[in-house]
Coordinates of N, CA and C in Angstrom, one line a residue:
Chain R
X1 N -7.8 11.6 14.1 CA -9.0 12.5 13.9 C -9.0 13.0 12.4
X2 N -9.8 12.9 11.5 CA -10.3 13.3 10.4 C -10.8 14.4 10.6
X3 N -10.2 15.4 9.7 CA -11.4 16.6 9.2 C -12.6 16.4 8.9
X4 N -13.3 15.6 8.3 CA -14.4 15.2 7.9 C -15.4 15.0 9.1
X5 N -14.7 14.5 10.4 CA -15.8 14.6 11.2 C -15.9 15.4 12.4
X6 N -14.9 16.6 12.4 CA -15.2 17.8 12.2 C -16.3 18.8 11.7
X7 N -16.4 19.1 10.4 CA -16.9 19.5 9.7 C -17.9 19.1 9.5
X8 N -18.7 18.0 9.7 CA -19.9 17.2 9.6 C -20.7 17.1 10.9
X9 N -21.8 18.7 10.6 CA -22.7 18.8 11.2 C -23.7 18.0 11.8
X10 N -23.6 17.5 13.1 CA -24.5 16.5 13.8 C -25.9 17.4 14.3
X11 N -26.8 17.0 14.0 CA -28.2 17.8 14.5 C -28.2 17.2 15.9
X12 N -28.4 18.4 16.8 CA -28.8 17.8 18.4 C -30.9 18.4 18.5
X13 N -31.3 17.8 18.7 CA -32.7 17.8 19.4 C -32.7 18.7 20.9
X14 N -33.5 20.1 20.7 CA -34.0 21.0 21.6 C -35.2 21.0 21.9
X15 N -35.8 19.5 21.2 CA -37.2 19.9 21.0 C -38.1 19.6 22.7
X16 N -39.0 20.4 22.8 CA -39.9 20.4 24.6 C -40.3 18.7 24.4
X17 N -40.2 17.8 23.4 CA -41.2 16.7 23.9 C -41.2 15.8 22.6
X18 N -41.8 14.3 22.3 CA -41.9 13.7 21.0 C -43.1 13.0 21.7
X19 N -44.0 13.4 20.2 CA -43.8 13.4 19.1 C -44.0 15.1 18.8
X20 N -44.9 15.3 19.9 CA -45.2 17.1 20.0 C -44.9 18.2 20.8
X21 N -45.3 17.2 22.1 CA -45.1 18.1 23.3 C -46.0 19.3 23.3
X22 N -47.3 18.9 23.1 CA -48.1 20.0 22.7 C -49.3 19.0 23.9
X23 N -50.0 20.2 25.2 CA -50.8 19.7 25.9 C -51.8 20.7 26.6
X24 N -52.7 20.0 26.5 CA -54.1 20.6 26.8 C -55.2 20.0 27.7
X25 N -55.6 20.5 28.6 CA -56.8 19.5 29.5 C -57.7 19.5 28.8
X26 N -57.9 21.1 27.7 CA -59.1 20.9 26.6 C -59.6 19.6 26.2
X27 N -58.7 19.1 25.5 CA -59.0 17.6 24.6 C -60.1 17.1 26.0
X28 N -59.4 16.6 27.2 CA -60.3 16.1 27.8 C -61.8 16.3 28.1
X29 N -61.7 17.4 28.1 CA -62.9 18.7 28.7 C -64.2 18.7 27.7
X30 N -63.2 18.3 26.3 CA -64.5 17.9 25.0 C -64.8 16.7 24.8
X31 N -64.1 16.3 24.8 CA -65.0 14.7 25.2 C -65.7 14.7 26.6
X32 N -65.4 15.2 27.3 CA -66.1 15.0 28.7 C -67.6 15.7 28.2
X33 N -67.3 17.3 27.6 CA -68.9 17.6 26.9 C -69.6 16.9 25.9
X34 N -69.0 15.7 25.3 CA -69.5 15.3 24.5 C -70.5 13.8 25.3
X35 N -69.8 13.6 26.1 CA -70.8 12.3 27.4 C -71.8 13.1 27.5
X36 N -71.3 14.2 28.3 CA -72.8 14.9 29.1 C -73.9 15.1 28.0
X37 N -73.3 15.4 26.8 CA -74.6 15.8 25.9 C -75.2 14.3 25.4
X38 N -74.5 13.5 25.4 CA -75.0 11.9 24.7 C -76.0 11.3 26.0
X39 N -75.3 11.7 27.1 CA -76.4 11.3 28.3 C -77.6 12.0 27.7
X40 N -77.6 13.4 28.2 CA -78.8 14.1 27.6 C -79.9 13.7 26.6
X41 N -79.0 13.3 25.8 CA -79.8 13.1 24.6 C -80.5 11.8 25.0
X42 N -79.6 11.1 25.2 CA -80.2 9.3 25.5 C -81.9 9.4 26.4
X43 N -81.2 9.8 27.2 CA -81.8 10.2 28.4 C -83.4 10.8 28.2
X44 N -83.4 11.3 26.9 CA -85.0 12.1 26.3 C -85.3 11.2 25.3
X45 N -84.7 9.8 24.9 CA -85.3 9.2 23.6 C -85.8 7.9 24.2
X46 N -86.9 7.4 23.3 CA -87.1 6.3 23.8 C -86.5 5.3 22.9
X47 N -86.0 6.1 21.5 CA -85.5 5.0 20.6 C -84.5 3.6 21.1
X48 N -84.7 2.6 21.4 CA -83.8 1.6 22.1 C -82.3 2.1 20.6
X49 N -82.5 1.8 19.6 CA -81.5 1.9 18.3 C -80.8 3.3 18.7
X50 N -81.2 4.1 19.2 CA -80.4 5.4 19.6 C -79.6 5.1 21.2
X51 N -80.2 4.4 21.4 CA -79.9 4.4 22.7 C -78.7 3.6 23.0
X52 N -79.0 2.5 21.9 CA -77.2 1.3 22.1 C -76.1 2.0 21.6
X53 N -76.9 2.7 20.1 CA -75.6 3.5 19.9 C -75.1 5.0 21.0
X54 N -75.9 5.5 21.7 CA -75.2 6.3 22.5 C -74.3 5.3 23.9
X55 N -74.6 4.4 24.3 CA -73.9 3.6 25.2 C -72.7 3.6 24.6
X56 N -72.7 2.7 23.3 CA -71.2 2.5 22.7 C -70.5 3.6 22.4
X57 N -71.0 4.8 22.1 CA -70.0 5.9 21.7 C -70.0 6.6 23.1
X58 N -70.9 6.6 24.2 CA -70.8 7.1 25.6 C -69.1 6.7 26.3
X59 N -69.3 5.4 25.8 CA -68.2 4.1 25.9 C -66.8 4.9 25.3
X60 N -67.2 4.7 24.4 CA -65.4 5.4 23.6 C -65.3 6.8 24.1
X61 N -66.0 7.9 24.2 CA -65.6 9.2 24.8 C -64.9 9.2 25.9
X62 N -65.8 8.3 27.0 CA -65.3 8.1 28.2 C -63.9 7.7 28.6
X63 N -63.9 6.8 27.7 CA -62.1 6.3 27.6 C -60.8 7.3 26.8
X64 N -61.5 8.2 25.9 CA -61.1 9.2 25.6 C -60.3 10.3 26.7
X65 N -61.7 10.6 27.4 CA -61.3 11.1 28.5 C -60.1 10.7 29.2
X66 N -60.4 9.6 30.0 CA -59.0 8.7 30.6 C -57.5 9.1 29.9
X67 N -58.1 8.6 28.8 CA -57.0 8.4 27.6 C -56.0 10.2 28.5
X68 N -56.4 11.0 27.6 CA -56.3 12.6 27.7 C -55.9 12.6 29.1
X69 N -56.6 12.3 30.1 CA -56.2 12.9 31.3 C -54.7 12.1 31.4
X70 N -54.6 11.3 31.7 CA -53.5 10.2 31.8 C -52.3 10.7 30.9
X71 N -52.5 11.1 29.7 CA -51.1 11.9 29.0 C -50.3 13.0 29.8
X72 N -51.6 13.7 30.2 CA -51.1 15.0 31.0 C -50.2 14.5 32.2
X73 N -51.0 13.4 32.9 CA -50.1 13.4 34.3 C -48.8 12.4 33.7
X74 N -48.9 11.5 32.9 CA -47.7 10.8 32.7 C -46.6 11.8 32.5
X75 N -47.2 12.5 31.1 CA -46.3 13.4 30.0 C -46.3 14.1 30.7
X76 N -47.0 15.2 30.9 CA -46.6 16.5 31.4 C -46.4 16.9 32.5
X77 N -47.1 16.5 33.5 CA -46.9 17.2 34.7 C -46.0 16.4 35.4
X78 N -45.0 16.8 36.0 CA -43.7 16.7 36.7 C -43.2 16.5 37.8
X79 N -42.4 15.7 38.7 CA -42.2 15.7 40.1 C -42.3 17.1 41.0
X80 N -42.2 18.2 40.0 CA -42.1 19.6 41.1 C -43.4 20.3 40.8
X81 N -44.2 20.3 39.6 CA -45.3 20.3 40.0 C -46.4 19.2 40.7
X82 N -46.5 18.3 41.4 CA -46.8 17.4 42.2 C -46.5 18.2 43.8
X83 N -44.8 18.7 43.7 CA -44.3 18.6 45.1 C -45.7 20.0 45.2
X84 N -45.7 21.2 44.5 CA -46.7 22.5 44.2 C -48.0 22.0 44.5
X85 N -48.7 20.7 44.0 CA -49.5 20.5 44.3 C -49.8 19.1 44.4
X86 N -49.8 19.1 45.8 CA -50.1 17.5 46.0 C -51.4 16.9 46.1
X87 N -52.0 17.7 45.9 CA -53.9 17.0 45.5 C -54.2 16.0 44.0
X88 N -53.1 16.6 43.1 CA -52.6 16.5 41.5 C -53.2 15.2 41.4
X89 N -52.3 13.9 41.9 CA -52.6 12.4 41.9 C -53.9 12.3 42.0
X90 N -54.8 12.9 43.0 CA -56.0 12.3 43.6 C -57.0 12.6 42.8
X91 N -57.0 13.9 42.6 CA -57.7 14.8 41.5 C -57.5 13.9 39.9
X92 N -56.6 13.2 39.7 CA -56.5 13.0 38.5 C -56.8 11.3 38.7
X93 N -56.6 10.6 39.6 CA -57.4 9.3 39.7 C -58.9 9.4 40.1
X94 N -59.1 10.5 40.9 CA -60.7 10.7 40.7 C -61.5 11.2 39.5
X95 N -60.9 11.6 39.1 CA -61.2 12.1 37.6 C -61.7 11.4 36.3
X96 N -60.3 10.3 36.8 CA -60.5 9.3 35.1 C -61.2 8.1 35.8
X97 N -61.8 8.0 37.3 CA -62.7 7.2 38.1 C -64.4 7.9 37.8
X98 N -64.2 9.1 37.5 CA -65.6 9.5 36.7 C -65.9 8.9 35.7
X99 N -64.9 8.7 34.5 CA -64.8 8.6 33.5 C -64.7 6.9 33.1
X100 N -65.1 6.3 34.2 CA -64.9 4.9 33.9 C -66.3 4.1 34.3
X101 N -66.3 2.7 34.2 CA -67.0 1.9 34.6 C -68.0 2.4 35.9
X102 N -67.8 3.1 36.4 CA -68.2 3.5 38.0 C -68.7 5.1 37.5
X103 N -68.9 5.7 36.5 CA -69.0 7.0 36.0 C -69.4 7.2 35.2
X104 N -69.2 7.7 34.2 CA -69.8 8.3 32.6 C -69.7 6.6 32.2
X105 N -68.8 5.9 32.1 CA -68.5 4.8 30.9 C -70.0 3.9 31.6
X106 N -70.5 3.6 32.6 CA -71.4 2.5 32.7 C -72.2 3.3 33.4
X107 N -73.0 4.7 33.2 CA -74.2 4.7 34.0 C -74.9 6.0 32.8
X108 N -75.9 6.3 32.9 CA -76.7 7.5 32.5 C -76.7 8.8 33.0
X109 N -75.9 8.8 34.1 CA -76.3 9.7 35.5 C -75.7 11.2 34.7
X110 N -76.3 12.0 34.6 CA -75.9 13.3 34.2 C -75.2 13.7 35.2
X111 N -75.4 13.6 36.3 CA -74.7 14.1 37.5 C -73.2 13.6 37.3
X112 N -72.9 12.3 37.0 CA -71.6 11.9 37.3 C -70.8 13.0 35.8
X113 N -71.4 13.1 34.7 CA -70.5 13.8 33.6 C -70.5 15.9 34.6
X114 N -71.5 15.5 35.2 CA -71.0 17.3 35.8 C -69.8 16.9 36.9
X115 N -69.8 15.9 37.5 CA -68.6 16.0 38.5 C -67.6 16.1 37.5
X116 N -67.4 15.0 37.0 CA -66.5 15.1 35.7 C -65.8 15.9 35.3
X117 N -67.2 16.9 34.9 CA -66.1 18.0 34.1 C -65.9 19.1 35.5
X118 N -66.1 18.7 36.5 CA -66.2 19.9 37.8 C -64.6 19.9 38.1
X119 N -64.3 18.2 37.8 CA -62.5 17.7 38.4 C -61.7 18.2 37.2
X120 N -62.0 17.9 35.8 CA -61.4 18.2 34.4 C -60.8 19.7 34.7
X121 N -61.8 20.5 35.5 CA -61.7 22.1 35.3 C -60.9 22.3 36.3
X122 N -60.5 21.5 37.6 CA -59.3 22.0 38.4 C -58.3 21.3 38.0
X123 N -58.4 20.5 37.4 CA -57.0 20.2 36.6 C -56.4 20.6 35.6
X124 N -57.4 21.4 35.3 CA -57.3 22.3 33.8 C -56.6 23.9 34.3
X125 N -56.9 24.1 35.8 CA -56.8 25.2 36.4 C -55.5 25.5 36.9
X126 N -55.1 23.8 37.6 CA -53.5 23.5 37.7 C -52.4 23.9 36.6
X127 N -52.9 23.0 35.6 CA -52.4 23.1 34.5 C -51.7 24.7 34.3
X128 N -52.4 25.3 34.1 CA -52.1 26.8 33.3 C -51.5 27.6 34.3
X129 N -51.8 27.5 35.8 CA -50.8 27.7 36.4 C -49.6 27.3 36.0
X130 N -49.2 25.7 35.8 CA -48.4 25.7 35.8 C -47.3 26.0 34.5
X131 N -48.1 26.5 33.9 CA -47.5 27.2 32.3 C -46.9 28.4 32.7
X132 N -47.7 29.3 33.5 CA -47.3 30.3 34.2 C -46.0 30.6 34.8
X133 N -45.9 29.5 35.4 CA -44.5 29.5 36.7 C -43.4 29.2 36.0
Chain E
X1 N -11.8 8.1 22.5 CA -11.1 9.3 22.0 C -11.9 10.0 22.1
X2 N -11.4 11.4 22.4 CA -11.9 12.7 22.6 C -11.8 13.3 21.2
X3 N -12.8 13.8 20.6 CA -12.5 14.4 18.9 C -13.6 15.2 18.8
X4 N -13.3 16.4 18.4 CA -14.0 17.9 18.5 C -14.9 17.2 17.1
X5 N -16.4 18.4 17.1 CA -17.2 18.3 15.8 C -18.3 19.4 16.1
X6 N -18.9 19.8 15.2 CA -20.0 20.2 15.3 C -21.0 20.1 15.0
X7 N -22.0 20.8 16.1 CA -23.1 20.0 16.3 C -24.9 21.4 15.7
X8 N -25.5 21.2 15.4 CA -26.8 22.0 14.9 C -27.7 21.8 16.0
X9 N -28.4 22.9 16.9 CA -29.4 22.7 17.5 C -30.8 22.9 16.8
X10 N -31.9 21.9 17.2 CA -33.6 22.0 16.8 C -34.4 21.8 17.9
X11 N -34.9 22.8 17.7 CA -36.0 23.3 18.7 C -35.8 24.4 19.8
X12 N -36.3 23.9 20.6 CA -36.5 25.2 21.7 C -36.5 24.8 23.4
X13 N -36.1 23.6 23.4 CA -36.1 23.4 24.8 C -34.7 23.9 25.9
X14 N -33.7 25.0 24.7 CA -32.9 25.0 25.4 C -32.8 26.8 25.7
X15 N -34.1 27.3 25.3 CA -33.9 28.5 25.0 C -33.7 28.8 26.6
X16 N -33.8 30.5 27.2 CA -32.6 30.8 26.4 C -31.3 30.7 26.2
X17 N -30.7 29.9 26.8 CA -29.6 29.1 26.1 C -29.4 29.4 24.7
X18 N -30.2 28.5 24.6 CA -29.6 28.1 22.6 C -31.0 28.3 22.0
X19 N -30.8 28.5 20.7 CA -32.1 28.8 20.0 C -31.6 28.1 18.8
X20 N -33.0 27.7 18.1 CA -32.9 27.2 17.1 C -32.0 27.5 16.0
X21 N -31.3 26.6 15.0 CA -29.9 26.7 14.2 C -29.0 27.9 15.0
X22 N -28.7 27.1 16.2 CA -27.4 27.5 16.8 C -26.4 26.9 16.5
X23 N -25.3 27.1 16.1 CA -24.2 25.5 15.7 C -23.0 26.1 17.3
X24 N -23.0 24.2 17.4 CA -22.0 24.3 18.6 C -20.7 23.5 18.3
X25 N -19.4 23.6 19.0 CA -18.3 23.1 18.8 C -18.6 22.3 20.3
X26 N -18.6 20.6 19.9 CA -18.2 20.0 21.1 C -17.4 18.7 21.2
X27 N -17.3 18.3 21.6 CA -16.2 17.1 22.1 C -16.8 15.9 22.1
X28 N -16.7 15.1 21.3 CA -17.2 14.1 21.3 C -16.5 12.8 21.8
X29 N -17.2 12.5 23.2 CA -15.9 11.1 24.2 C -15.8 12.1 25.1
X30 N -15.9 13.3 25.1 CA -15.9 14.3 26.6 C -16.3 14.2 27.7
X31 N -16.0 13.9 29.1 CA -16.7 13.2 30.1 C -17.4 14.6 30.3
X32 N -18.7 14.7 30.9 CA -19.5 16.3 31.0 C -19.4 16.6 32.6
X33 N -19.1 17.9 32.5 CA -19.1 18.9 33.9 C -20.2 19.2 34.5
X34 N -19.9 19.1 35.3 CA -21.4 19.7 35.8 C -21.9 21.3 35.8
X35 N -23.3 21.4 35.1 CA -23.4 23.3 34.5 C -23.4 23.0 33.4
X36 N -22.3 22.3 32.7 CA -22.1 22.4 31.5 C -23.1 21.6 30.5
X37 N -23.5 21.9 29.4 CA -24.3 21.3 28.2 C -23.4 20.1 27.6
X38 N -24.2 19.3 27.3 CA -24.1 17.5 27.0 C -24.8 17.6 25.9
X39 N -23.8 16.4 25.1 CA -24.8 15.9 24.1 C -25.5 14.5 24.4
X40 N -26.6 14.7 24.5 CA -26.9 13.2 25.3 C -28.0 12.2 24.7
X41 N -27.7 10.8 24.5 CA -28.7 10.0 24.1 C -30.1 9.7 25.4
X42 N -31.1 9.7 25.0 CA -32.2 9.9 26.1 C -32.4 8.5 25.5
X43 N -33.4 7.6 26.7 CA -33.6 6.4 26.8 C -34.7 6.5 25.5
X44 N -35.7 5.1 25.4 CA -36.2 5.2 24.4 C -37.8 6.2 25.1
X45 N -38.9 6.3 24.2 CA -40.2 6.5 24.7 C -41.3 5.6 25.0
X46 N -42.0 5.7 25.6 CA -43.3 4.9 25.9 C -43.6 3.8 25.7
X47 N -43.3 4.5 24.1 CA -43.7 3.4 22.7 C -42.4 2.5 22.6
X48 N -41.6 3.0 22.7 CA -40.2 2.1 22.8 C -39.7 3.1 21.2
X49 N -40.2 3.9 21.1 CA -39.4 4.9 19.5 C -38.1 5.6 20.3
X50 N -37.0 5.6 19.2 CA -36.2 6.6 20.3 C -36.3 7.5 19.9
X51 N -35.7 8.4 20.4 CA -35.7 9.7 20.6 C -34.5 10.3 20.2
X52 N -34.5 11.3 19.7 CA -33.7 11.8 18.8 C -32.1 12.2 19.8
X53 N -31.0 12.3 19.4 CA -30.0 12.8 20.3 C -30.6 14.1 20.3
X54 N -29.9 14.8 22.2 CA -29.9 15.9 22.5 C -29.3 16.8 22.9
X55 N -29.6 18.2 23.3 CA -28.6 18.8 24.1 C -29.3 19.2 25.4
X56 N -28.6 19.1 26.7 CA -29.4 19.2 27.7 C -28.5 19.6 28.7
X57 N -28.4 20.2 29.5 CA -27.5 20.5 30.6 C -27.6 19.7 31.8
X58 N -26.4 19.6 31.8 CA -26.1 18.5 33.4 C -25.7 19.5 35.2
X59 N -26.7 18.9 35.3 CA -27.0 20.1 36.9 C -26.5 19.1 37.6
X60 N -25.7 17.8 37.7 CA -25.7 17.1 38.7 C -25.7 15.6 38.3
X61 N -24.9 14.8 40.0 CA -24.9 13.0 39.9 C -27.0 13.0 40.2
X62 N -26.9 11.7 40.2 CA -27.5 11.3 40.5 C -27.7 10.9 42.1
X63 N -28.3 11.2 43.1 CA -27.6 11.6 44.8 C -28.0 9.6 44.5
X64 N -28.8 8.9 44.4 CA -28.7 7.5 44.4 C -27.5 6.4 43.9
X65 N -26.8 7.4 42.9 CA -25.9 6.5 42.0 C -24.7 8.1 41.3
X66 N -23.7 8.0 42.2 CA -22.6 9.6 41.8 C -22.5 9.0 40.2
X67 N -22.3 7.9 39.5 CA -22.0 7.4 38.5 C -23.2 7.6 37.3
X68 N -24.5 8.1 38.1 CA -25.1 8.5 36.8 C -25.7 10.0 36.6
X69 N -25.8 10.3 35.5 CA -25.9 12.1 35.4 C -27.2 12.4 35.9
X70 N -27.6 13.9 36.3 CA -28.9 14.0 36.1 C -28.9 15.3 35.1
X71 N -29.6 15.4 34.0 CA -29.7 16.5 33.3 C -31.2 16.8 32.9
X72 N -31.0 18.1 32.4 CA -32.7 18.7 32.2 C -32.3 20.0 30.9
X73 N -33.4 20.6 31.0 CA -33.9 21.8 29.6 C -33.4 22.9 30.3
X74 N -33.2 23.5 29.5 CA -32.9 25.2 30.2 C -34.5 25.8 30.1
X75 N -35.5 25.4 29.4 CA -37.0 26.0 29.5 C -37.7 25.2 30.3
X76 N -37.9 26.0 31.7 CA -38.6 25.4 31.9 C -39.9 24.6 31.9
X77 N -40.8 23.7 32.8 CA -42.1 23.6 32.3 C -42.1 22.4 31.4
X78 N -41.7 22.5 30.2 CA -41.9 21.5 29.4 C -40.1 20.6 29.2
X79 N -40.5 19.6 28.2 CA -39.4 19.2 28.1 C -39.0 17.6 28.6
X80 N -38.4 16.9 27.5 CA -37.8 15.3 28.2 C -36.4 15.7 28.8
X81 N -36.6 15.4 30.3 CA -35.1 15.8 30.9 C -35.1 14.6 31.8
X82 N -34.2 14.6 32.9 CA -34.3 13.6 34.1 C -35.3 13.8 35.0
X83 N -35.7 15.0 34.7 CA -37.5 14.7 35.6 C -38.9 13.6 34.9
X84 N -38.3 13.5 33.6 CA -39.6 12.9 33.3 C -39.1 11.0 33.0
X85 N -37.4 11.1 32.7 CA -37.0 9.6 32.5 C -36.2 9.3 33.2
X86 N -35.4 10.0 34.5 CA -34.7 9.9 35.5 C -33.1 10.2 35.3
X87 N -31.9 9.7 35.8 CA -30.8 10.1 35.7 C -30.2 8.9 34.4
X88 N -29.5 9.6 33.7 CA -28.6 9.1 32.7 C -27.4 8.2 33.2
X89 N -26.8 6.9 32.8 CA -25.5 6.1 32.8 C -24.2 7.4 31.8
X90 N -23.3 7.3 32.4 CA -22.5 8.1 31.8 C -22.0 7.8 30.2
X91 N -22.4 6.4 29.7 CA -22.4 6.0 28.3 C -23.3 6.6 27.6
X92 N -24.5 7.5 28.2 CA -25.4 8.0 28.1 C -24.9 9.5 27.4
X93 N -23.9 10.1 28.1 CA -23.1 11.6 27.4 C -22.3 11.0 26.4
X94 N -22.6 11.8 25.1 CA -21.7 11.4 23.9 C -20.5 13.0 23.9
X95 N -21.2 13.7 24.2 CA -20.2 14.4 23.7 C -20.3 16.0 25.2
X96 N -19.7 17.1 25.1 CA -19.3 18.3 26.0 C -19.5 19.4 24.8
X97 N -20.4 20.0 25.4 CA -20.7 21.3 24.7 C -19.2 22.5 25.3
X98 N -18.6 22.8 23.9 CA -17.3 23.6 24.4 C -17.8 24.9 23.9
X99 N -18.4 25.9 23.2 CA -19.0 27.2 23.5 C -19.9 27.0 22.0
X100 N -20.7 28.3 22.3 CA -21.7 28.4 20.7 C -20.7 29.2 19.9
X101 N -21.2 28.5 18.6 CA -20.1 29.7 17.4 C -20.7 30.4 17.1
X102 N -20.4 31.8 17.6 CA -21.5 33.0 17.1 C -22.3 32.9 15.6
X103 N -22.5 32.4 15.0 CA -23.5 32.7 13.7 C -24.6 31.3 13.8
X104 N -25.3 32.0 13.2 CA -26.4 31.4 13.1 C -27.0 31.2 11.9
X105 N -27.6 30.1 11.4 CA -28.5 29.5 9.9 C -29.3 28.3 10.7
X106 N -30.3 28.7 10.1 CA -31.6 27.9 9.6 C -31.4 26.0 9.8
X107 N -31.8 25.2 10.7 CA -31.6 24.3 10.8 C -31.9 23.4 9.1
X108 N -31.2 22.3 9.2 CA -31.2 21.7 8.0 C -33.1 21.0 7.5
X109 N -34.0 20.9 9.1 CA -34.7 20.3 8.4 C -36.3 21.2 8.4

């Protein structure tokens, strides 16, 4: 045994997470308002040039969404909040099933960005409970 | 070989335990107790980046495999422990947390 390695301070990691460990259903919740308003908008123009471009960027929000929700359940939320609430899974593949092909990503329907953000909000509601506990 | 060193904690997942620029005396080759704080290499991430060494307490085997750890954060809620990457191989503990040295400074980075 050397002194040297001893004395030679090893950094240990306490950190909650990498790269941040910083989470929010928000992120989701604004992209989700950002479909419902691109529907909107689409939806009052007749410009076809407005309208391709709201599809394609309807397109990327939507997967946005996904994107965001999917962090939360991979990253954050945990086998014991699951066991707390076991709707968690369903709620969160119904969710990013709004948000897809069958929902915001391939239709106009204003309706489907309100369910959307109707599931975003009790996931969002989970969530902060579970910050709570 | 078992050979003492010390070690600097960063961040906050161990509060309140340990808080940031805590310095600890621990054993490096120390097989870990259970209760007791580990210094432990965590598998890689997502991305396949690793992850930095840590300190994490060991609550227990693994009930599937007595031969691998399971450890977690003293804060709750958040945190990479065995809840979010499962139980550790014991090549996995580098070292035994043996107590905190009362003083405290400013982590290095």
């Amino acid at each position: 045994m050397r002194l040297r390695d001893i004395f030679q301070i090893t950094e240990v990691s306490a950190h909650c997470d990498l790269p941040c460990g910083v989470y929010d259903p928000a992120q989701a919740r604004i992209e989700a308002e950002s479909v419902k308003m691109i529907i909107q908008k689409a939806n009052e123009s007749d410009d076809p040039d407005f309208r391709a471009r709201a599809i394609v960027i309807k397109e990327e929000r939507s997967e946005l969404v996904k994107h965001h929700l999917w962090v939360l359940w991979t990253d954050y939320f945990k086998p014991p909040h699951f066991d707390k609430y076991p709707q968690l899974h369903v709620l969160v593949n119904e969710a990013t099933k709004l948000a897809g092909a069958s929902g915001t990503k391939g239709t106009f329907d204003e309706g489907k960005a309100d369910e959307l953000l109707a599931k975003i909000a009790e996931i969002d509601k989970i969530f902060w409970e579970t910050k709570q506990g | 070989m078992i050979r003492p060193g010390l070690a600097r904690v960063v961040g906050a997942s161990m509060e309140p335990t340990l808080h940031e620029g805590d310095l600890l005396l621990v054993l490096w080759g120390a097989r870990a107790r259970v209760g007791s704080l580990a210094i432990v290499r965590l598998p890689r991430d997502a991305h396949g980046m690793p992850r930095p060494v840590s300190v994490k307490r060991v609550t227990g085997t693994d009930p599937a495999d007595p031969d691998r750890w399971w450890i977690e954060g003293d804060n709750p809620g958040v945190g990479v422990d065995s809840w979010l990457v499962g139980s550790l191989p014991r090549s996995a503990v580098l070292a035994r947390v043996v107590l905190r040295i009362p003083c405290r400074r400013a982590s290095f980075t």
